[in-house]
PDB file of C-alpha atoms in Angstrom:
ATOM      1  CA  MET A 120      12.613   7.725  -2.694  1.00 76.00           C
ATOM      2  CA  PRO A 121      10.663   6.609   0.363  1.00 82.00           C
ATOM      3  CA  ASN A 122      10.598   3.175   1.887  1.00 91.00           C
ATOM      4  CA  TRP A 123       7.299   1.578   0.914  1.00 95.00           C
ATOM      5  CA  VAL A 124       5.201  -0.060   3.599  1.00 97.00           C
ATOM      6  CA  THR A 125       2.721  -2.790   2.665  1.00 98.00           C
ATOM      7  CA  ASN A 126      -0.520  -2.689   4.666  1.00 98.00           C
ATOM      8  CA  LYS A 127      -3.026  -5.539   4.858  1.00 98.00           C
ATOM      9  CA  ILE A 128      -6.500  -4.939   6.269  1.00 98.00           C
ATOM     10  CA  SER A 129      -9.034  -7.551   7.381  1.00 98.00           C
ATOM     11  CA  ALA A 130     -12.502  -6.288   8.267  1.00 98.00           C
ATOM     12  CA  SER A 131     -16.168  -6.640   7.418  1.00 97.00           C
ATOM     13  CA  PRO A 132     -17.364  -5.928   3.860  1.00 98.00           C
ATOM     14  CA  ALA A 133     -18.990  -2.725   5.138  1.00 97.00           C
ATOM     15  CA  VAL A 134     -15.657  -1.435   6.446  1.00 98.00           C
ATOM     16  CA  ILE A 135     -13.809  -2.314   3.233  1.00 98.00           C
ATOM     17  CA  THR A 136     -16.515  -0.584   1.188  1.00 97.00           C
ATOM     18  CA  ALA A 137     -16.111   2.551   3.324  1.00 97.00           C
ATOM     19  CA  MET A 138     -12.428   2.683   2.313  1.00 97.00           C
ATOM     20  CA  LEU A 139     -13.338   3.167  -1.363  1.00 97.00           C
ATOM     21  CA  ASN A 140     -14.049   6.323  -3.329  1.00 96.00           C
ATOM     22  CA  SER A 141     -16.631   6.684  -6.096  1.00 95.00           C
ATOM     23  CA  ASP A 142     -14.180   5.130  -8.563  1.00 95.00           C
ATOM     24  CA  GLY A 143     -13.839   2.027  -6.402  1.00 96.00           C
ATOM     25  CA  ARG A 144     -10.302   2.801  -5.257  1.00 97.00           C
ATOM     26  CA  ILE A 145      -8.922   2.863  -1.719  1.00 98.00           C
ATOM     27  CA  ASP A 146      -8.777   6.558  -0.890  1.00 96.00           C
ATOM     28  CA  PHE A 147      -7.708   8.097   2.409  1.00 96.00           C
ATOM     29  CA  ASN A 148      -9.794  11.159   1.583  1.00 94.00           C
ATOM     30  CA  THR A 149     -12.930   9.063   2.029  1.00 94.00           C
ATOM     31  CA  MET A 150     -11.813   7.948   5.494  1.00 94.00           C
ATOM     32  CA  ALA A 151     -10.136  11.100   6.826  1.00 93.00           C
ATOM     33  CA  PRO A 152     -10.785  14.058   4.501  1.00 92.00           C
ATOM     34  CA  PHE A 153      -8.877  17.321   4.851  1.00 92.00           C
ATOM     35  CA  PRO A 154     -11.360  19.788   6.402  1.00 91.00           C
ATOM     36  CA  GLY A 155      -9.727  22.865   4.863  1.00 90.00           C
ATOM     37  CA  ASP A 156      -9.352  24.219   1.336  1.00 86.00           C
ATOM     38  CA  ASP A 157      -6.158  24.130  -0.712  1.00 82.00           C
ATOM     39  CA  LYS A 158      -7.170  24.019  -4.354  1.00 83.00           C
ATOM     40  CA  TRP A 159      -3.847  25.502  -5.389  1.00 83.00           C
ATOM     41  CA  ASN A 160      -1.463  24.595  -8.167  1.00 81.00           C
ATOM     42  CA  GLY A 161       1.110  23.106  -5.802  1.00 85.00           C
ATOM     43  CA  ILE A 162       2.200  24.353  -2.393  1.00 87.00           C
ATOM     44  CA  SER A 163       4.498  27.377  -2.217  1.00 88.00           C
ATOM     45  CA  MET A 164       7.368  26.884   0.223  1.00 89.00           C
ATOM     46  CA  ALA A 165       7.591  30.649   0.678  1.00 89.00           C
ATOM     47  CA  ALA A 166       3.886  30.885   1.540  1.00 91.00           C
ATOM     48  CA  GLU A 167       4.219  27.975   3.933  1.00 88.00           C
ATOM     49  CA  GLU A 168       7.248  29.538   5.619  1.00 90.00           C
ATOM     50  CA  ALA A 169       5.352  32.810   6.082  1.00 90.00           C
ATOM     51  CA  ALA A 170       2.392  30.969   7.587  1.00 90.00           C
ATOM     52  CA  GLN A 171       4.662  28.995   9.907  1.00 90.00           C
ATOM     53  CA  ILE A 172       6.166  32.245  11.182  1.00 89.00           C
ATOM     54  CA  VAL A 173       2.742  33.721  11.897  1.00 89.00           C
ATOM     55  CA  ILE A 174       1.410  30.662  13.734  1.00 88.00           C
ATOM     56  CA  GLY A 175       4.664  30.170  15.642  1.00 86.00           C
ATOM     57  CA  ALA A 176       5.302  26.681  14.297  1.00 84.00           C
ATOM     58  CA  PRO A 177       8.154  24.928  16.139  1.00 86.00           C
ATOM     59  CA  LEU A 178      11.499  24.465  14.435  1.00 83.00           C
ATOM     60  CA  SER A 179      12.734  21.058  13.318  1.00 84.00           C
ATOM     61  CA  ASP A 180      13.951  18.599  15.953  1.00 84.00           C
ATOM     62  CA  HIS A 181      17.113  18.183  13.882  1.00 87.00           C
ATOM     63  CA  PRO A 182      19.685  20.787  15.057  1.00 84.00           C
ATOM     64  CA  LEU A 183      21.077  21.545  11.584  1.00 87.00           C
ATOM     65  CA  LEU A 184      17.639  21.917  10.016  1.00 86.00           C
ATOM     66  CA  ALA A 185      16.454  23.981  12.976  1.00 83.00           C
ATOM     67  CA  SER A 186      19.374  26.374  12.526  1.00 87.00           C
ATOM     68  CA  LEU A 187      18.614  26.736   8.815  1.00 85.00           C
ATOM     69  CA  GLU A 188      14.909  27.292   9.462  1.00 81.00           C
ATOM     70  CA  ALA A 189      15.652  29.911  12.130  1.00 85.00           C
ATOM     71  CA  SER A 190      17.960  31.762   9.742  1.00 83.00           C
ATOM     72  CA  ASN A 191      15.388  31.684   6.941  1.00 81.00           C
ATOM     73  CA  ARG A 192      12.661  32.961   9.241  1.00 83.00           C
ATOM     74  CA  SER A 193      14.792  35.825  10.564  1.00 84.00           C
ATOM     75  CA  ASN A 194      15.512  36.983   7.005  1.00 84.00           C
ATOM     76  CA  PHE A 195      11.995  36.514   5.686  1.00 84.00           C
ATOM     77  CA  ASP A 196      10.346  39.510   3.981  1.00 85.00           C
ATOM     78  CA  ILE A 197       6.646  39.083   3.285  1.00 85.00           C
ATOM     79  CA  LYS A 198       6.722  41.942   0.764  1.00 88.00           C
ATOM     80  CA  LYS A 199       8.751  39.699  -1.541  1.00 89.00           C
ATOM     81  CA  LEU A 200       5.922  37.199  -1.899  1.00 89.00           C
ATOM     82  CA  SER A 201       4.278  37.154  -5.306  1.00 91.00           C
ATOM     83  CA  GLU A 202       0.554  37.891  -5.405  1.00 91.00           C
ATOM     84  CA  GLU A 203      -0.197  34.198  -5.914  1.00 91.00           C
ATOM     85  CA  CYS A 204       2.024  33.170  -2.990  1.00 92.00           C
ATOM     86  CA  PHE A 205       0.520  35.843  -0.768  1.00 93.00           C
ATOM     87  CA  GLU A 206      -3.004  34.596  -1.476  1.00 91.00           C
ATOM     88  CA  GLN A 207      -1.850  31.063  -0.708  1.00 92.00           C
ATOM     89  CA  PHE A 208      -0.296  32.312   2.539  1.00 93.00           C
ATOM     90  CA  VAL A 209      -3.638  33.863   3.522  1.00 93.00           C
ATOM     91  CA  GLY A 210      -5.397  30.625   2.568  1.00 93.00           C
ATOM     92  CA  MET A 211      -3.063  28.639   4.795  1.00 93.00           C
ATOM     93  CA  LEU A 212      -3.849  30.901   7.727  1.00 95.00           C
ATOM     94  CA  ARG A 213      -7.566  30.465   7.078  1.00 94.00           C
ATOM     95  CA  ASN A 214      -7.085  26.706   7.062  1.00 92.00           C
ATOM     96  CA  HIS A 215      -5.125  26.821  10.302  1.00 95.00           C
ATOM     97  CA  ARG A 216      -7.786  28.922  12.000  1.00 94.00           C
ATOM     98  CA  LYS A 217     -10.494  26.539  10.776  1.00 93.00           C
ATOM     99  CA  CYS A 218      -8.929  23.139  11.406  1.00 91.00           C
ATOM    100  CA  GLY A 219      -5.381  23.513  12.757  1.00 91.00           C
ATOM    101  CA  TYR A 220      -3.570  22.521   9.540  1.00 91.00           C
ATOM    102  CA  LEU A 221      -2.042  24.734   6.863  1.00 92.00           C
ATOM    103  CA  HIS A 222      -2.809  22.532   3.870  1.00 91.00           C
ATOM    104  CA  SER A 223      -3.698  18.976   2.905  1.00 89.00           C
ATOM    105  CA  MET A 224      -0.118  17.668   3.042  1.00 88.00           C
ATOM    106  CA  ASP A 225       0.332  19.152   6.522  1.00 91.00           C
ATOM    107  CA  PHE A 226      -2.900  17.366   7.471  1.00 92.00           C
ATOM    108  CA  ALA A 227      -1.775  14.115   5.829  1.00 91.00           C
ATOM    109  CA  ARG A 228       1.572  14.034   7.624  1.00 89.00           C
ATOM    110  CA  LYS A 229       0.004  14.706  11.022  1.00 90.00           C
ATOM    111  CA  VAL A 230      -3.334  12.880  10.750  1.00 91.00           C
ATOM    112  CA  TRP A 231      -2.935  10.211   8.090  1.00 94.00           C
ATOM    113  CA  GLY A 232       0.571   9.332   9.236  1.00 90.00           C
ATOM    114  CA  THR A 233       1.867   9.389   5.657  1.00 92.00           C
ATOM    115  CA  LYS A 234       2.042  12.250   3.184  1.00 87.00           C
ATOM    116  CA  TRP A 235       0.625  10.393   0.147  1.00 92.00           C
ATOM    117  CA  ASN A 236      -2.482   8.369  -0.579  1.00 95.00           C
ATOM    118  CA  ALA A 237      -2.644   4.575  -0.962  1.00 96.00           C
ATOM    119  CA  CYS A 238      -0.582   3.043  -3.788  1.00 96.00           C
ATOM    120  CA  ASP A 239      -0.331  -0.415  -5.415  1.00 95.00           C
ATOM    121  CA  GLN A 240      -3.701  -1.328  -4.018  1.00 96.00           C
ATOM    122  CA  SER A 241      -6.174  -4.178  -4.238  1.00 97.00           C
ATOM    123  CA  HIS A 242      -9.280  -5.185  -2.321  1.00 97.00           C
ATOM    124  CA  ASP A 243     -11.969  -7.840  -2.094  1.00 97.00           C
ATOM    125  CA  VAL A 244     -15.131  -6.559  -0.467  1.00 97.00           C
ATOM    126  CA  ASP A 245     -16.756  -9.989  -0.167  1.00 97.00           C
ATOM    127  CA  GLN A 246     -13.662 -11.439   1.527  1.00 96.00           C
ATOM    128  CA  GLY A 247     -13.239  -8.347   3.708  1.00 97.00           C
ATOM    129  CA  THR A 248      -9.641  -7.667   2.688  1.00 98.00           C
ATOM    130  CA  ALA A 249      -7.630  -4.750   1.359  1.00 98.00           C
ATOM    131  CA  THR A 250      -3.940  -4.346   0.576  1.00 98.00           C
ATOM    132  CA  PHE A 251      -2.049  -1.167  -0.285  1.00 98.00           C
ATOM    133  CA  ASP A 252       1.340   0.498   0.026  1.00 97.00           C
ATOM    134  CA  THR A 253       2.164   3.765   1.785  1.00 96.00           C
ATOM    135  CA  ALA A 254       5.279   5.914   2.033  1.00 94.00           C
ATOM    136  CA  TRP A 255       7.438   5.442   5.145  1.00 93.00           C
ATOM    137  CA  SER A 256       4.786   4.293   7.614  1.00 94.00           C
ATOM    138  CA  CYS A 257       1.483   2.568   8.252  1.00 96.00           C
ATOM    139  CA  PRO A 258      -1.345   5.150   7.992  1.00 96.00           C
ATOM    140  CA  GLU A 259      -2.565   4.495  11.512  1.00 95.00           C
ATOM    141  CA  GLY A 260      -4.359   7.835  11.782  1.00 94.00           C
ATOM    142  CA  VAL A 261      -6.506   7.088   8.725  1.00 96.00           C
ATOM    143  CA  LEU A 262      -7.433   3.673  10.068  1.00 97.00           C
ATOM    144  CA  VAL A 263      -8.278   5.095  13.497  1.00 96.00           C
ATOM    145  CA  GLU A 264     -10.719   7.537  11.876  1.00 94.00           C
ATOM    146  CA  LEU A 265     -12.223   4.700   9.830  1.00 96.00           C
ATOM    147  CA  SER A 266     -12.567   2.582  12.964  1.00 97.00           C
ATOM    148  CA  LYS A 267     -14.452   5.341  14.778  1.00 97.00           C
ATOM    149  CA  ARG A 268     -17.115   5.200  12.060  1.00 96.00           C
ATOM    150  CA  PHE A 269     -17.688   1.513  12.846  1.00 97.00           C
ATOM    151  CA  PRO A 270     -17.473   1.373  16.653  1.00 96.00           C
ATOM    152  CA  ASP A 271     -18.763  -2.208  16.892  1.00 97.00           C
ATOM    153  CA  GLU A 272     -16.423  -3.599  14.226  1.00 97.00           C
ATOM    154  CA  SER A 273     -12.882  -4.913  14.635  1.00 98.00           C
ATOM    155  CA  ILE A 274     -10.303  -3.945  12.012  1.00 98.00           C
ATOM    156  CA  ALA A 275      -7.149  -6.076  11.877  1.00 98.00           C
ATOM    157  CA  ILE A 276      -4.027  -4.526  10.368  1.00 98.00           C
ATOM    158  CA  GLU A 277      -0.681  -6.027   9.385  1.00 98.00           C
ATOM    159  CA  PHE A 278       2.086  -3.848   7.967  1.00 98.00           C
ATOM    160  CA  ALA A 279       5.681  -4.313   6.877  1.00 97.00           C
ATOM    161  CA  ASP A 280       8.390  -2.004   5.554  1.00 96.00           C
ATOM    162  CA  GLU A 281      10.577  -2.967   2.600  1.00 94.00           C
ATOM    163  CA  ASP A 282      13.427  -2.714   5.127  1.00 93.00           C
ATOM    164  CA  ILE A 283      12.638  -6.294   6.078  1.00 93.00           C
ATOM    165  CA  GLY A 284      12.256  -6.853   9.823  1.00 93.00           C
ATOM    166  CA  SER A 285      12.028  -3.170  10.734  1.00 94.00           C
ATOM    167  CA  ASN A 286       8.929  -0.971  10.976  1.00 96.00           C
ATOM    168  CA  CYS A 287       6.467  -3.845  10.905  1.00 97.00           C
ATOM    169  CA  GLY A 288       3.825  -5.431  13.083  1.00 97.00           C
ATOM    170  CA  SER A 289       0.121  -5.947  13.603  1.00 98.00           C
ATOM    171  CA  PHE A 290      -2.675  -4.361  15.604  1.00 98.00           C
ATOM    172  CA  THR A 291      -6.448  -4.497  15.866  1.00 98.00           C
ATOM    173  CA  LEU A 292      -8.654  -1.426  16.159  1.00 98.00           C
ATOM    174  CA  LYS A 293     -12.111  -1.129  17.665  1.00 98.00           C
ATOM    175  CA  ASN A 294     -13.885   2.210  17.963  1.00 97.00           C
ATOM    176  CA  GLY A 295     -10.595   3.974  17.218  1.00 96.00           C
ATOM    177  CA  VAL A 296      -8.625   2.205  19.953  1.00 97.00           C
ATOM    178  CA  ALA A 297      -5.983  -0.501  19.571  1.00 97.00           C
ATOM    179  CA  ILE A 298      -7.290  -3.563  21.427  1.00 98.00           C
ATOM    180  CA  THR A 299      -4.309  -5.720  20.400  1.00 98.00           C
ATOM    181  CA  SER A 300      -0.831  -4.695  19.283  1.00 97.00           C
ATOM    182  CA  ASP A 301       2.383  -6.522  18.386  1.00 97.00           C
ATOM    183  CA  ILE A 302       4.929  -4.137  16.869  1.00 97.00           C
ATOM    184  CA  ALA A 303       8.565  -4.861  16.074  1.00 97.00           C
ATOM    185  CA  PRO A 304      11.102  -2.976  18.210  1.00 96.00           C
ATOM    186  CA  ALA A 305      13.741  -0.873  16.482  1.00 94.00           C
ATOM    187  CA  TRP A 306      16.172  -3.143  14.618  1.00 94.00           C
ATOM    188  CA  ARG A 307      19.074  -2.185  16.894  1.00 94.00           C
ATOM    189  CA  ASN A 308      17.061  -3.328  19.917  1.00 95.00           C
ATOM    190  CA  GLN A 309      16.145  -6.738  18.520  1.00 95.00           C
ATOM    191  CA  THR A 310      17.830  -9.987  19.509  1.00 96.00           C
ATOM    192  CA  GLU A 311      18.768 -12.483  16.793  1.00 95.00           C
ATOM    193  CA  GLU A 312      15.657 -14.486  17.654  1.00 96.00           C
ATOM    194  CA  MET A 313      13.464 -11.397  17.348  1.00 96.00           C
ATOM    195  CA  ARG A 314      15.075 -10.449  14.046  1.00 95.00           C
ATOM    196  CA  ALA A 315      14.334 -13.890  12.633  1.00 95.00           C
ATOM    197  CA  LYS A 316      10.709 -13.604  13.787  1.00 96.00           C
ATOM    198  CA  TRP A 317      10.116 -10.158  12.322  1.00 97.00           C
ATOM    199  CA  LYS A 318      11.922 -10.877   9.063  1.00 95.00           C
ATOM    200  CA  ALA A 319       9.681 -13.904   8.533  1.00 95.00           C
ATOM    201  CA  PHE A 320       6.624 -11.800   9.399  1.00 97.00           C
ATOM    202  CA  ALA A 321       7.611  -9.030   6.974  1.00 96.00           C
ATOM    203  CA  HIS A 322       8.234 -11.474   4.127  1.00 96.00           C
ATOM    204  CA  LYS A 323       4.780 -12.977   4.708  1.00 96.00           C
ATOM    205  CA  VAL A 324       3.067  -9.584   4.648  1.00 96.00           C
ATOM    206  CA  LYS A 325       4.948  -8.350   1.595  1.00 94.00           C
ATOM    207  CA  GLY A 326       4.824 -11.676  -0.229  1.00 92.00           C
ATOM    208  CA  THR A 327       8.579 -11.698  -0.785  1.00 89.00           C
ATOM    209  CA  ASP A 328      10.983 -14.640  -0.926  1.00 82.00           C
ATOM    210  CA  PRO A 329      13.555 -14.687   1.895  1.00 82.00           C
ATOM    211  CA  ALA A 330      16.050 -16.273  -0.504  1.00 80.00           C
ATOM    212  CA  ASP A 331      16.087 -13.046  -2.510  1.00 78.00           C
ATOM    213  CA  TYR A 332      17.339 -11.192   0.578  1.00 78.00           C
ATOM    214  CA  GLU A 333      20.159 -13.523   1.548  1.00 69.00           C
ATOM    215  CA  ASP A 334      23.679 -12.078   1.565  1.00 60.00           C
TER     216      ASP A 334
END
C-alpha cells in the first residue's frame, strides 16, 4: 500500500473548474492528458519489457533491481510474446515515437508525479478550494500543466504525507513556475525544532489530531 499524500489547492474559481471532468470530479486527465493511446485491457509486463529493450530504457537505479532487469532483458525472446502482447508492444513503440511515453502509467509516473488519479476528493468552486489524496507524492507535474493554462493566476498548494512531518510543504505556482516554496527537508536532516514545525503543519493539512500520534 502506498503512503497517501493530502493535497490542498487554493485558486480562483476558474482554475478549480478547470480541474474537473464532465462528471464534476477532480481528474488529472483534464489537466494533463496522456497524448498517446493505450486502450488495452491492462498493461502487459512482457510487452513493456520488450519496448524498454527497443528504446534502450535505462535500468533501475537500485543495484539489485538493475541486475534482475539486465538478466531478464538478456534472456528475452520476442517470439514468445502472445499475439495480444505483441500488438501491445507495437502500440507502446508507437506511443513512444509520438510522445515519448510507452503508456498512460509511464506518462503518469513521469509527468503527473504519481501513478494514480486523485482520490478522496472534494472541492468548492465558489470558495476556490480543492482537496484530494495522491499516492506517494504531490502531483506537481499536473499542477504545473494546469498553471500554464492560467498564466496570470496564482495557485497555492499545501501537501502532507501520512508519514507526519516528512514529504510535506507548500508552494505557489504562476505560469508553471514556483514563485514561492517551503518544503520540509528529509526527516533525517531535520532538527527537533524543524520536526515540531513540520509535524504541526502536516496535522493541519491532513486534519489529524496530534494526540492520536503520540507514543
